[in-house]
Amino acid sequence: MSGQRESSAAGKAIAGCQDLMQGIFSRLPPQSMARCKSVSKQWLSWLSSKYFLTQKQAKNLTLAGFYYNSTYNTYQGCCLVPPLPTLLPQDDRHGTRRGILAPLNSSNGLVLLYNSYLGKGNSSFIVYDPSHADYITLPIAPSLVEKPDASLRIKRFLVYGFAFDPHSINPNFTVAELSDDGGSIRVNIYSSITSTWTTGNYPAIEPVDSFMLSGPSVFFRGALHWLLEPSGVISYTIRNKKLHEFTSVPGDLAYVDDEGYCNCVRKMMDSGRDGYSQCKCTCRYLGESMDHLIYVRATGDAEFSVWTLDDYYRRVWSPRHCIVINNLPADSLFYGKFLAFERKDINVIFFRLQRQIFSYNQIKAELKEICSIQKEYGDDDICSGFILPYEVSTIPPPSGMPRRKAATGIAVEKPRNTYASVNRPENTRILVYCHEGNAELARAITLTHQPEFTWIPAYNFQRPFQRYFSVTSTDDHHMHLASSAYNDSVRAEASVYGFLGGRKLSPKFMKRYSCSLNFHMAKMNSSRNILQSDGALWP
Amino acid sequence: MSSSTDSPTLTTETTQLSPQPDTETAKPTKKITLKSSDNQIFEVEESVAMEFATVKSFFEDSPSTDTVPLPNVTAKPLSQVIEFCKEQIKFKANPDEAQKKKYNAEFVTEKSDKDLVDMIPVANYLEIKDLLDVLNQAVADRIENKSVEYVRSFFGIDNDFTAEEEAALRREHAWAYEGVDED
């Protein structure tokens, strides 16, 4: 056909011009880009070039800052990380928050949080989208309902994994929990496509009675990756549910002693500073940069060693290369932690040492303090608490992400777990969210006082409501929430009650507002507003 | 689902060789003559021609000329590029992002693969950034979920890998070969 030939002639001109192709390549999702490497040798060389990869990764992700553990149950951010949602109810008397809301992982702009109300037993995972300030609560994870067996075996490790794939046609996320389970590895996986948890068991890794995984996970090429103690990496392929080991890191075992302790652990034990680390290696890092998996460990007081996974299929690591940090102020990198690579300039790395987070430019030998961690929970001396880098994605998750989409031909049973949670960002506003265990049925409800107490159902979390009611800060107040689901409707109830400042906690002084909502899911509307109050708490 | 491939072009050829002034704008505007590599003459309003950075700088260098030769550009893609720029001028006068988006989307969806591919070097040569962005995105969308073979035939590229090399690349990127559309 002449038309076909003509097209080839015109196409060839573009396909052979790196400048023109750059514009097209940079708009392709990673999977397509990887396939394009197989088109021709020329394309393979362009798509593997340092120039192209730097451009591509700098375009997609920007390091915003770091989350760190500031008190035993709260996390703060430094630099420009978006604030975490305030989901924990406050203790009545002291204004302290009960429970833990901890960032565990981030992936392509979404953050996985672990939310635990102390003593209430309703811990859950929350996937938080800082770009829309949305979140969804996942159904109770299997690990949280597992009953301890008679011997009450303590797990040697429990790591979390989180993968958000914004590039697929149906953007979806996966949450994973891996733990040791006697002679095997227990893997619990939540998929936003099916909205369910599934569980699998995998053979343990040698040495069976002491191997350990550590997080956070790294999502790369459709698989989650964790560090394996004392050396190497393990991967879980989301699509075909397979575990692989990437253990042969050349020269890595030189930094592990006969007893299986990493140099950093040995150093800490020798200096008597091993209290916090509990004999776990903290000097290693697993990440992804320039379309490669990257493995880092501290190999000297002022030296990091870096390995790159050159051949992912054969699991071949390149020989290490060293980053020697000049002018290190004090202490040793064995007590520090490698944190991240800069996306825009691969010569810049980030690490923490004591209470500071530094950046280091390898070319300019330039060490800069990025921020200092004001208050941190944990050992004062070591400062090796968990720090999570957060990268902003230029591909924001679709609003109301992730939507549940039934797999074709398979009817997905609606989960019947409903949750209600409270968000109190400040003393002037109370937001009540009531949602089912999956996002498509998620509802944001704002409790308002002016002009009257009403529930406003919203069909997605994105719709902002600016109306609020005032709560004076001297008031000590409570909020109770309950929700339940019958067939196709959700009933959510909330009551807000409080005590005037200084009074004793006694029902006598209690003023209460409460309201409830019946929400009909099939009709997507609220069928009833009930308002009742038995006192004037708010003037 | 397979999307449109090299279907015969459906675009109108009306913009080509249309020296008539725009009837809506009554006042006479300065016209600039563009000459394609296949010796077709296009008379366009100055404002449209100034959208082409290459033409603009040509005029800045030699203001007295009235015909700009475009030796790298054939008539058909040029007519389509002019059509696009005419619309963009209207949006410049009356900014309406939603309409502009809609027009841009329609502009590329109705084009054949060949038309798109033909326009890219033209947009690049004439330095029309907006159009280049739209075209690059459109091509990326068309090849995004396609197989390697499809992409090769889309651009007319010959496979220069040996079977072993190709198999090795496929294994290395096995994750990328899931969920590929049928060609």
XYZ file of C-alpha atoms in Angstrom:
722
model
C 0.000 0.000 0.000
C 1.356 3.347 -0.940
C -0.256 5.026 2.076
C 1.595 2.731 4.423
C 4.903 3.448 2.739
C 4.379 7.176 2.856
C 3.638 6.969 6.530
C 6.828 5.041 7.042
C 8.880 7.674 5.277
C 7.471 10.475 7.412
C 7.632 8.409 10.595
C 11.211 7.361 9.948
C 12.280 10.977 9.860
C 10.893 11.540 13.351
C 11.947 8.178 14.714
C 15.515 8.936 13.685
C 15.624 12.346 15.313
C 16.403 12.300 19.004
C 15.114 15.822 19.604
C 11.706 15.071 18.130
C 11.384 11.709 19.831
C 12.300 13.188 23.185
C 9.027 15.125 23.115
C 7.052 11.929 22.571
C 9.046 9.671 24.900
C 8.715 12.107 27.766
C 4.925 11.771 27.542
C 4.875 7.984 27.723
C 4.138 6.055 30.906
C 7.021 3.903 32.194
C 5.661 0.648 30.801
C 5.422 2.028 27.261
C 8.838 3.599 27.601
C 10.318 0.269 28.594
C 8.700 -1.418 25.594
C 10.067 1.268 23.294
C 13.563 0.145 24.264
C 12.890 -2.997 22.227
C 11.954 -1.064 19.087
C 15.469 -0.404 17.817
C 19.037 -0.090 18.981
C 18.932 3.645 18.486
C 15.859 4.014 20.672
C 17.389 1.736 23.282
C 20.444 3.950 23.527
C 18.367 7.144 23.738
C 16.018 5.734 26.344
C 18.913 4.481 28.456
C 20.915 7.673 28.228
C 21.725 9.568 31.380
C 20.393 12.760 29.831
C 17.015 11.282 29.038
C 16.581 9.525 32.379
C 17.483 12.632 34.374
C 14.956 14.673 32.411
C 12.305 12.038 32.780
C 12.636 11.455 36.503
C 13.001 15.146 37.274
C 9.802 15.771 35.365
C 7.798 13.160 37.242
C 8.884 13.400 40.852
C 10.246 16.109 43.112
C 11.536 15.483 46.592
C 9.491 17.710 48.864
C 10.905 16.771 52.248
C 10.817 14.185 54.992
C 8.417 12.887 57.593
C 9.889 11.977 60.926
C 8.755 10.687 64.271
C 8.475 13.672 66.583
C 6.835 12.197 69.650
C 5.852 8.669 70.409
C 2.737 8.939 68.323
C 2.986 11.944 66.064
C 4.918 12.647 62.961
C 6.094 15.896 61.585
C 7.539 16.939 58.322
C 10.453 19.075 57.398
C 11.070 21.108 54.269
C 7.918 21.230 52.194
C 6.107 17.996 52.914
C 2.347 18.361 53.039
C 0.923 18.040 56.538
C -0.514 14.695 57.493
C -4.235 14.593 58.153
C -5.274 15.004 61.758
C -7.321 11.924 62.309
C -6.644 11.110 65.922
C -9.183 12.093 68.527
C -7.842 14.205 71.313
C -7.640 13.032 74.848
C -10.286 14.934 76.812
C -8.137 16.192 79.604
C -4.732 16.898 78.298
C -5.367 17.647 74.693
C -2.943 14.961 73.679
C -3.756 12.688 70.849
C -4.517 9.121 71.572
C -3.184 6.607 69.161
C -0.680 6.634 66.397
C -0.831 7.999 62.912
C 2.377 7.021 61.249
C 3.541 7.329 57.645
C 4.868 3.977 56.502
C 5.576 4.417 52.845
C 4.988 6.660 49.912
C 4.635 5.881 46.255
C 4.194 8.262 43.343
C 2.765 10.988 45.541
C 0.435 8.935 47.744
C 1.269 8.130 51.367
C 0.419 4.969 53.273
C -0.415 5.725 56.900
C -0.956 3.423 59.809
C -3.675 4.617 62.114
C -4.145 3.104 65.511
C -6.454 4.255 68.273
C -4.877 2.987 71.416
C -6.959 0.578 73.384
C -9.782 0.541 70.905
C -8.534 -2.156 68.617
C -9.611 -0.500 65.412
C -6.292 0.080 63.793
C -6.275 0.516 60.078
C -4.290 1.477 57.048
C -5.055 4.771 55.424
C -4.025 5.806 51.965
C -3.599 9.545 51.900
C -3.457 11.775 48.872
C -1.813 15.046 49.924
C -2.534 16.735 46.608
C -6.282 16.582 47.242
C -6.114 16.140 51.026
C -8.171 12.996 50.512
C -7.796 9.728 52.220
C -9.414 6.378 52.306
C -9.369 3.803 55.057
C -8.732 0.254 54.000
C -10.707 -2.687 55.347
C -9.119 -4.198 58.438
C -5.887 -5.888 57.470
C -5.613 -9.630 58.099
C -2.635 -9.088 60.408
C -4.784 -6.949 62.670
C -7.433 -9.593 63.163
C -5.126 -12.578 63.345
C -5.499 -14.149 66.715
C -2.227 -14.940 68.381
C -1.790 -18.664 68.667
C -1.431 -20.427 71.995
C 2.298 -19.915 72.181
C 1.869 -16.209 71.398
C 4.740 -16.161 69.011
C 6.238 -12.768 68.454
C 6.888 -11.940 64.839
C 10.494 -11.399 63.987
C 9.637 -8.841 61.356
C 6.650 -7.134 59.826
C 7.242 -4.877 56.867
C 4.802 -2.872 54.809
C 4.747 -2.278 51.125
C 2.943 0.330 49.122
C 2.703 0.785 45.379
C 0.671 3.365 43.539
C 0.613 3.003 39.784
C -0.754 6.233 38.324
C 0.166 5.233 34.792
C -2.082 2.286 34.211
C -5.411 2.802 32.472
C -7.127 2.114 35.736
C -4.844 3.783 38.309
C -4.606 1.520 41.307
C -2.657 0.915 44.442
C -1.444 -2.100 46.347
C -0.673 -2.397 50.039
C 1.393 -5.299 51.322
C 2.292 -6.722 54.697
C 5.093 -9.250 54.911
C 5.913 -11.060 58.106
C 7.625 -14.233 59.204
C 5.247 -17.028 59.912
C 7.161 -19.897 61.430
C 8.967 -21.524 58.554
C 7.505 -19.302 55.882
C 6.784 -15.736 54.839
C 3.222 -14.560 55.218
C 2.174 -12.063 52.551
C -1.050 -10.108 52.897
C -1.916 -8.015 49.876
C -4.630 -5.414 49.438
C -5.492 -4.389 45.916
C -7.585 -1.323 45.201
C -8.884 -3.048 42.079
C -10.648 -5.799 44.007
C -10.883 -3.886 47.324
C -9.962 -7.015 49.184
C -7.076 -8.467 51.121
C -5.612 -11.748 49.983
C -3.152 -13.871 51.866
C -0.389 -16.141 50.706
C 2.489 -18.057 52.235
C 5.923 -18.293 50.682
C 8.962 -20.374 51.531
C 11.345 -18.781 54.005
C 14.747 -17.509 52.964
C 18.042 -18.916 54.192
C 18.972 -18.737 57.054
C 15.408 -19.731 57.844
C 15.431 -18.956 61.542
C 17.062 -15.554 61.369
C 16.356 -13.880 58.036
C 14.663 -10.554 58.260
C 13.180 -7.925 55.978
C 13.217 -4.203 56.529
C 11.313 -1.373 54.930
C 10.079 0.933 53.600
C 9.352 -0.715 50.279
C 10.470 0.481 46.886
C 8.060 0.195 43.970
C 9.950 -0.458 40.779
C 9.042 -2.245 37.558
C 5.757 -3.574 38.831
C 7.265 -5.092 41.970
C 7.772 -4.151 45.597
C 11.281 -4.439 47.032
C 12.580 -4.618 50.572
C 15.988 -4.899 52.144
C 16.937 -8.345 53.319
C 19.051 -8.666 56.450
C 21.983 -8.795 56.548
C 22.537 -8.395 52.798
C 20.564 -8.157 49.600
C 17.055 -7.428 48.489
C 13.791 -9.297 48.100
C 11.063 -8.481 45.579
C 7.372 -9.249 45.300
C 5.887 -9.015 41.826
C 2.386 -7.638 42.147
C 1.018 -9.079 38.942
C 2.095 -12.700 39.264
C 2.495 -12.723 43.066
C 6.038 -14.099 43.074
C 8.839 -13.546 45.554
C 12.399 -13.241 44.294
C 15.710 -12.736 46.055
C 18.388 -10.382 44.812
C 20.978 -11.530 47.258
C 24.244 -11.581 45.380
C 25.424 -8.028 45.962
C 29.155 -8.248 45.204
C 31.335 -7.292 48.129
C 28.389 -6.477 50.373
C 28.991 -9.334 52.800
C 32.422 -7.886 53.616
C 30.555 -5.459 55.853
C 28.767 -8.195 57.751
C 30.579 -10.087 60.497
C 30.525 -13.817 61.224
C 27.560 -13.487 63.519
C 25.557 -11.790 60.801
C 25.812 -8.301 62.279
C 26.330 -5.352 60.029
C 29.282 -3.086 60.750
C 26.939 -0.387 61.967
C 25.347 -2.707 64.527
C 28.765 -3.897 65.709
C 29.911 -0.319 66.078
C 26.840 0.589 68.060
C 27.211 -2.403 70.317
C 30.888 -1.614 70.889
C 30.087 1.986 71.760
C 27.159 0.962 73.948
C 24.661 2.786 71.744
C 22.697 -0.192 70.538
C 19.629 0.394 72.671
C 17.488 1.941 70.040
C 18.523 0.023 66.991
C 17.962 -3.341 68.695
C 20.760 -4.892 66.703
C 19.114 -4.109 63.402
C 21.152 -2.608 60.654
C 20.164 0.992 60.022
C 22.882 2.066 57.649
C 21.470 0.529 54.490
C 19.147 2.044 51.934
C 17.143 0.734 49.015
C 15.829 3.089 46.389
C 15.227 3.691 42.753
C 16.963 6.252 40.617
C 17.612 6.660 36.896
C 15.461 3.640 36.052
C 17.574 1.366 38.248
C 17.250 -0.176 41.657
C 19.896 1.279 43.982
C 21.372 -0.334 47.073
C 23.420 1.721 49.520
C 25.260 0.961 52.718
C 27.617 2.895 54.957
C 31.066 1.420 54.459
C 33.142 3.925 56.369
C 32.818 6.719 58.859
C 32.475 9.147 55.957
C 31.697 6.797 53.105
C 28.613 5.315 51.475
C 28.884 2.526 48.931
C 26.379 2.337 46.120
C 25.391 -0.671 44.018
C 23.124 -0.479 40.981
C 21.030 -3.342 39.666
C 22.213 -3.449 36.055
C 20.384 -6.527 34.902
C 17.033 -6.819 36.600
C 16.148 -10.136 35.018
C 19.376 -11.905 35.934
C 19.591 -9.921 39.163
C 23.119 -8.782 38.526
C 24.391 -5.920 40.669
C 27.178 -3.693 39.422
C 30.319 -3.424 41.529
C 30.020 -0.810 44.229
C 31.107 2.754 43.862
C 31.898 4.994 46.791
C 30.617 8.356 47.880
C 33.084 9.924 50.267
C 31.653 12.848 52.164
C 34.127 15.616 52.793
C 33.918 17.881 55.809
C 31.535 15.660 57.733
C 30.927 17.657 60.919
C 31.040 14.882 63.470
C 30.210 11.336 64.233
C 30.119 8.501 61.769
C 27.842 7.576 58.910
C 27.379 4.213 60.587
C 25.019 6.033 62.901
C 23.516 7.988 60.067
C 21.049 7.047 57.419
C 21.048 7.429 53.683
C 17.727 8.974 52.696
C 17.359 9.743 49.012
C 18.790 10.748 45.664
C 17.884 14.075 44.173
C 15.775 13.567 41.048
C 16.992 16.641 39.219
C 20.684 16.111 39.846
C 21.867 12.571 40.405
C 25.044 13.821 42.012
C 23.134 15.083 45.001
C 22.280 12.724 47.829
C 20.445 13.203 51.121
C 21.293 11.612 54.440
C 20.734 12.188 58.118
C 23.302 12.370 60.831
C 22.313 13.009 64.402
C 19.625 15.676 64.330
C 20.418 17.052 60.908
C 19.408 16.164 57.409
C 22.137 16.985 54.918
C 22.441 17.144 51.192
C 25.752 16.389 49.568
C 26.793 17.249 46.042
C 29.357 14.688 44.943
C 30.783 16.781 42.134
C 31.167 20.000 44.076
C 31.970 18.183 47.340
C 29.415 20.476 48.892
C 27.729 19.559 52.158
C 24.595 21.479 53.121
C 22.352 21.193 56.103
C 18.808 20.920 54.792
C 16.937 20.942 58.031
C 17.303 19.989 61.601
C 14.952 17.702 63.420
C 13.726 19.667 66.383
C 12.131 17.039 68.436
C 12.347 13.371 67.855
C 11.069 10.377 69.650
C 13.596 7.699 70.425
C 17.107 7.535 71.650
C 18.691 10.943 72.167
C 22.089 9.743 71.258
C 21.613 7.733 68.126
C 18.745 9.576 66.477
C 18.046 6.703 64.163
C 14.289 7.041 64.113
C 12.305 6.374 60.991
C 12.411 9.088 58.361
C 10.317 8.883 55.247
C 11.248 10.969 52.215
C 8.218 12.273 50.363
C 8.216 12.970 46.661
C 5.538 15.005 44.972
C 4.312 13.518 41.746
C 3.502 15.690 38.759
C 0.874 13.166 37.797
C -1.645 13.785 40.531
C -3.885 10.876 41.410
C -7.318 11.193 39.888
C -9.744 12.771 42.322
C -11.531 10.259 44.474
C -8.641 7.926 43.712
C -8.604 5.075 43.836
C -11.927 4.174 42.405
C -13.051 0.677 42.720
C -13.489 -0.912 39.384
C -14.917 -4.371 39.152
C -12.733 -6.717 37.205
C -14.497 -7.596 33.997
C -16.807 -10.532 34.362
C -16.275 -10.883 38.069
C -18.809 -9.487 40.438
C -16.996 -7.907 43.350
C -18.870 -8.225 46.545
C -19.371 -4.949 48.281
C -17.473 -4.861 51.499
C -19.745 -4.114 54.370
C -17.236 -2.525 56.673
C -17.999 1.066 57.289
C -15.894 3.450 59.210
C -16.384 6.822 60.649
C -13.506 9.011 61.538
C -12.988 12.522 62.634
C -10.707 15.140 61.330
C -10.117 18.122 63.513
C -7.547 20.243 61.828
C -8.044 23.093 64.224
C -10.340 24.213 66.966
C -12.673 26.050 64.699
C -13.774 23.279 62.479
C -14.874 19.737 62.774
C -15.011 17.507 59.805
C -16.565 14.133 60.028
C -15.863 11.571 57.416
C -17.893 8.498 57.046
C -16.802 6.020 54.529
C -16.979 2.471 53.487
C -13.971 0.324 53.113
C -13.409 1.413 49.575
C -13.132 4.732 47.915
C -15.941 4.664 45.445
C -18.442 4.676 48.247
C -16.488 7.133 50.284
C -18.341 10.125 51.564
C -17.131 13.229 53.183
C -19.547 14.784 55.549
C -19.062 18.115 57.112
C -20.687 18.897 60.361
C -21.744 22.481 60.418
C -23.312 24.674 62.986
C -24.173 27.830 61.136
C -26.920 28.488 60.383
C -28.036 25.094 61.498
C -26.583 21.763 62.242
C -26.668 19.806 59.043
C -24.942 16.959 57.427
C -23.744 17.598 53.972
C -23.058 14.505 51.970
C -20.395 14.823 49.365
C -19.809 12.309 46.675
C -16.125 12.633 46.777
C -13.568 13.946 49.130
C -12.546 16.725 46.892
C -15.498 18.968 47.346
C -14.479 21.518 49.896
C -16.815 22.852 52.492
C -15.914 26.103 54.080
C -18.782 26.348 56.487
C -17.904 25.464 59.995
C -18.935 26.005 63.504
C -16.874 27.503 66.237
C -15.596 25.668 69.199
C -13.903 27.775 71.764
C -10.609 26.397 72.789
C -11.461 26.451 76.479
C -14.126 23.896 75.918
C -13.223 20.368 76.482
C -15.172 18.258 74.089
C -15.757 14.807 72.908
C -16.901 13.348 69.753
C -18.546 10.020 69.366
C -19.053 8.384 66.082
C -20.724 5.295 64.927
C -21.678 3.975 61.594
C -23.378 0.920 60.323
C -24.568 -0.402 57.031
C -27.785 -2.200 56.190
C -28.249 -3.471 52.705
C -27.812 -0.450 50.573
C -27.732 2.282 53.112
C -25.193 3.554 55.537
C -26.184 5.125 58.760
C -23.687 7.436 60.313
C -24.096 9.072 63.645
C -22.011 11.568 65.410
C -22.453 13.384 68.594
C -20.352 16.203 69.790
C -20.487 17.001 73.408
C -18.367 18.947 75.713
C -17.834 20.401 79.116
C -17.288 23.962 79.980
C -13.717 24.649 80.885
C -12.555 23.572 84.320
C -15.586 21.555 85.213
C -15.364 17.972 86.132
C -16.189 15.297 83.643
C -19.690 14.646 84.669
C -22.727 14.007 82.510
C -24.484 16.701 84.485
C -22.472 19.424 82.845
C -22.519 17.857 79.509
C -24.004 19.646 76.581
C -24.556 17.603 73.561
C -25.267 17.895 69.927
C -25.831 14.892 67.842
C -27.007 14.119 64.432
C -27.271 11.201 62.148
C -27.519 10.493 58.529
C -28.963 7.716 56.507
C -27.163 7.467 53.313
C -28.579 5.490 50.463
C -25.776 4.161 48.386
C -27.728 3.018 45.386
C -29.429 6.357 45.025
C -26.322 8.215 46.063
C -28.248 10.617 48.187
C -29.013 11.168 51.768
C -32.514 10.312 52.770
C -32.796 11.926 56.124
C -31.318 14.613 58.258
C -31.880 14.383 61.930
C -30.883 17.139 64.198
C -31.140 17.126 67.871
C -29.472 19.069 70.565
C -29.932 19.151 74.243
C -27.990 22.206 75.140
C -26.270 25.223 73.843
C -22.653 24.321 73.745
C -21.802 26.876 71.166
C -23.146 30.351 71.621
C -9.776 -2.520 21.220
C -7.887 -1.360 18.211
C -7.823 2.302 17.459
C -7.690 3.920 14.072
C -4.576 3.199 12.129
C -3.605 4.573 8.770
C -7.090 5.334 7.596
C -7.489 7.666 4.632
C -7.394 11.225 5.770
C -10.746 12.847 6.328
C -9.556 16.367 6.759
C -10.733 18.983 4.410
C -8.375 20.548 1.969
C -10.227 23.821 1.972
C -7.604 25.802 3.752
C -5.142 24.982 1.076
C -4.807 27.619 -1.622
C -7.437 29.880 -0.193
C -6.408 33.409 -0.962
C -9.822 34.834 -0.073
C -9.703 37.044 2.971
C -11.655 36.046 5.996
C -15.097 37.375 5.353
C -15.778 38.013 9.019
C -12.944 40.459 9.392
C -13.806 43.172 6.975
C -10.784 45.362 7.384
C -7.922 44.442 5.139
C -5.039 42.841 6.989
C -1.537 42.324 5.829
C -1.030 39.009 4.101
C 2.085 36.953 4.021
C 2.834 34.414 1.366
C 4.323 31.074 2.314
C 5.725 28.759 -0.298
C 5.901 25.062 0.439
C 8.617 22.744 -0.857
C 6.211 21.420 -3.486
C 5.701 24.991 -4.714
C 2.232 25.552 -3.356
C 1.445 29.085 -2.335
C -0.347 29.904 0.916
C -1.497 33.374 1.714
C -2.024 33.827 5.401
C -2.746 36.762 7.612
C 0.250 38.285 9.236
C -0.992 37.403 12.706
C -1.151 33.724 11.748
C 2.287 33.760 10.184
C 3.708 35.398 13.290
C 2.673 32.279 15.219
C 5.485 30.557 13.346
C 8.606 31.600 15.181
C 10.724 30.666 12.172
C 8.711 32.881 9.835
C 8.668 35.646 12.383
C 12.427 35.754 12.662
C 12.715 35.539 8.882
C 10.702 38.735 8.673
C 12.631 40.409 11.404
C 15.805 39.725 9.468
C 14.493 40.774 6.095
C 11.310 42.844 6.480
C 11.015 43.691 2.807
C 10.309 40.165 1.578
C 6.755 39.166 0.873
C 7.191 35.470 0.115
C 8.736 33.089 2.615
C 10.064 29.881 1.127
C 9.663 26.867 3.394
C 11.930 24.306 1.774
C 11.349 21.619 4.425
C 7.590 21.765 4.434
C 5.104 20.153 2.085
C 1.688 21.587 1.330
C -0.578 19.186 3.158
C 0.862 19.350 6.654
C 1.400 23.071 6.199
C -2.282 23.601 5.440
C -3.197 21.701 8.592
C -0.732 23.651 10.667
C -2.193 26.900 9.339
C -5.675 25.665 10.186
C -4.535 24.999 13.758
C -2.851 28.373 14.148
C -5.861 30.256 12.832
C -7.932 28.742 15.615
C -5.271 29.490 18.214
C -5.377 33.169 17.240
C -9.107 33.210 17.931
C -8.448 31.744 21.365
C -5.794 34.350 21.966
C -8.375 37.056 21.309
C -11.052 35.308 23.385
C -9.374 33.108 25.951
C -11.523 30.092 26.683
C -9.405 27.261 28.033
C -12.181 24.699 27.882
C -12.976 25.438 24.260
C -9.328 25.517 23.362
C -8.775 22.136 24.961
C -11.765 20.760 23.150
C -10.599 22.120 19.824
C -7.066 20.807 20.320
C -8.411 17.373 21.205
C -10.681 17.314 18.163
C -7.927 18.597 15.939
C -5.755 15.590 16.659
C -8.420 12.897 16.985
C -9.664 13.448 13.474
C -6.184 13.233 11.994
C -4.735 10.011 10.668
C -1.501 8.667 12.096
C 0.261 9.834 8.957
C -1.101 13.370 9.271
C 0.098 13.609 12.852
C 3.500 12.250 12.047
C 3.801 14.574 9.050
C 2.953 17.625 11.096
C 5.514 17.051 13.845
C 8.596 18.042 11.816
C 6.650 21.008 10.433
C 5.610 22.222 13.869
C 9.161 21.704 15.020
C 10.686 23.517 12.042
C 8.263 26.431 12.313
C 8.732 26.407 16.109
C 5.067 26.318 17.062
C 5.387 25.076 20.607
C 1.694 24.693 21.403
C 1.099 22.580 18.356
C 4.182 20.473 18.999
C 2.944 19.773 22.504
C -0.462 18.743 21.221
C 1.039 16.516 18.522
C 3.569 14.873 20.806
C 0.844 14.070 23.292
C -1.405 12.715 20.545
C 1.321 10.421 19.210
C 2.205 9.309 22.742
C -1.472 8.497 23.340
C -1.654 6.471 20.156
C 1.360 4.292 20.890
C 1.073 4.200 24.672
C -0.512 0.795 25.135
C 0.655 -0.761 21.926
C 3.027 -3.590 21.248
C 6.614 -3.125 20.132
C 5.660 -4.376 16.661
C 2.894 -1.815 16.422
C 5.206 1.022 17.402
C 7.730 -0.114 14.793
C 5.141 -0.100 12.050
C 3.712 3.196 13.279
C 7.032 4.907 12.631
C 8.250 2.533 9.930
C 11.285 1.446 11.922
C 13.189 -1.706 11.035
C 13.998 -4.089 13.838
C 17.789 -4.217 14.126
C 17.937 -6.508 17.157
C 18.785 -10.167 16.916
C 16.159 -12.551 18.254
C 18.346 -13.199 21.318
C 18.860 -9.507 22.036
C 15.162 -8.842 21.769
C 14.277 -11.758 24.003
C 16.764 -10.515 26.619
C 15.237 -7.024 26.573
C 11.784 -8.488 26.923
C 12.820 -10.545 29.925
C 14.517 -7.593 31.537
C 11.326 -5.561 31.180
C 8.802 -8.366 31.571
C 6.617 -6.117 33.740
C 6.153 -3.753 30.813
C 4.546 -6.349 28.581
C 1.452 -6.893 30.662
C -1.840 -5.459 29.529
C -0.767 -4.395 26.044
C -3.632 -3.563 23.680
C -4.190 -5.598 20.582
C -2.730 -3.901 17.531
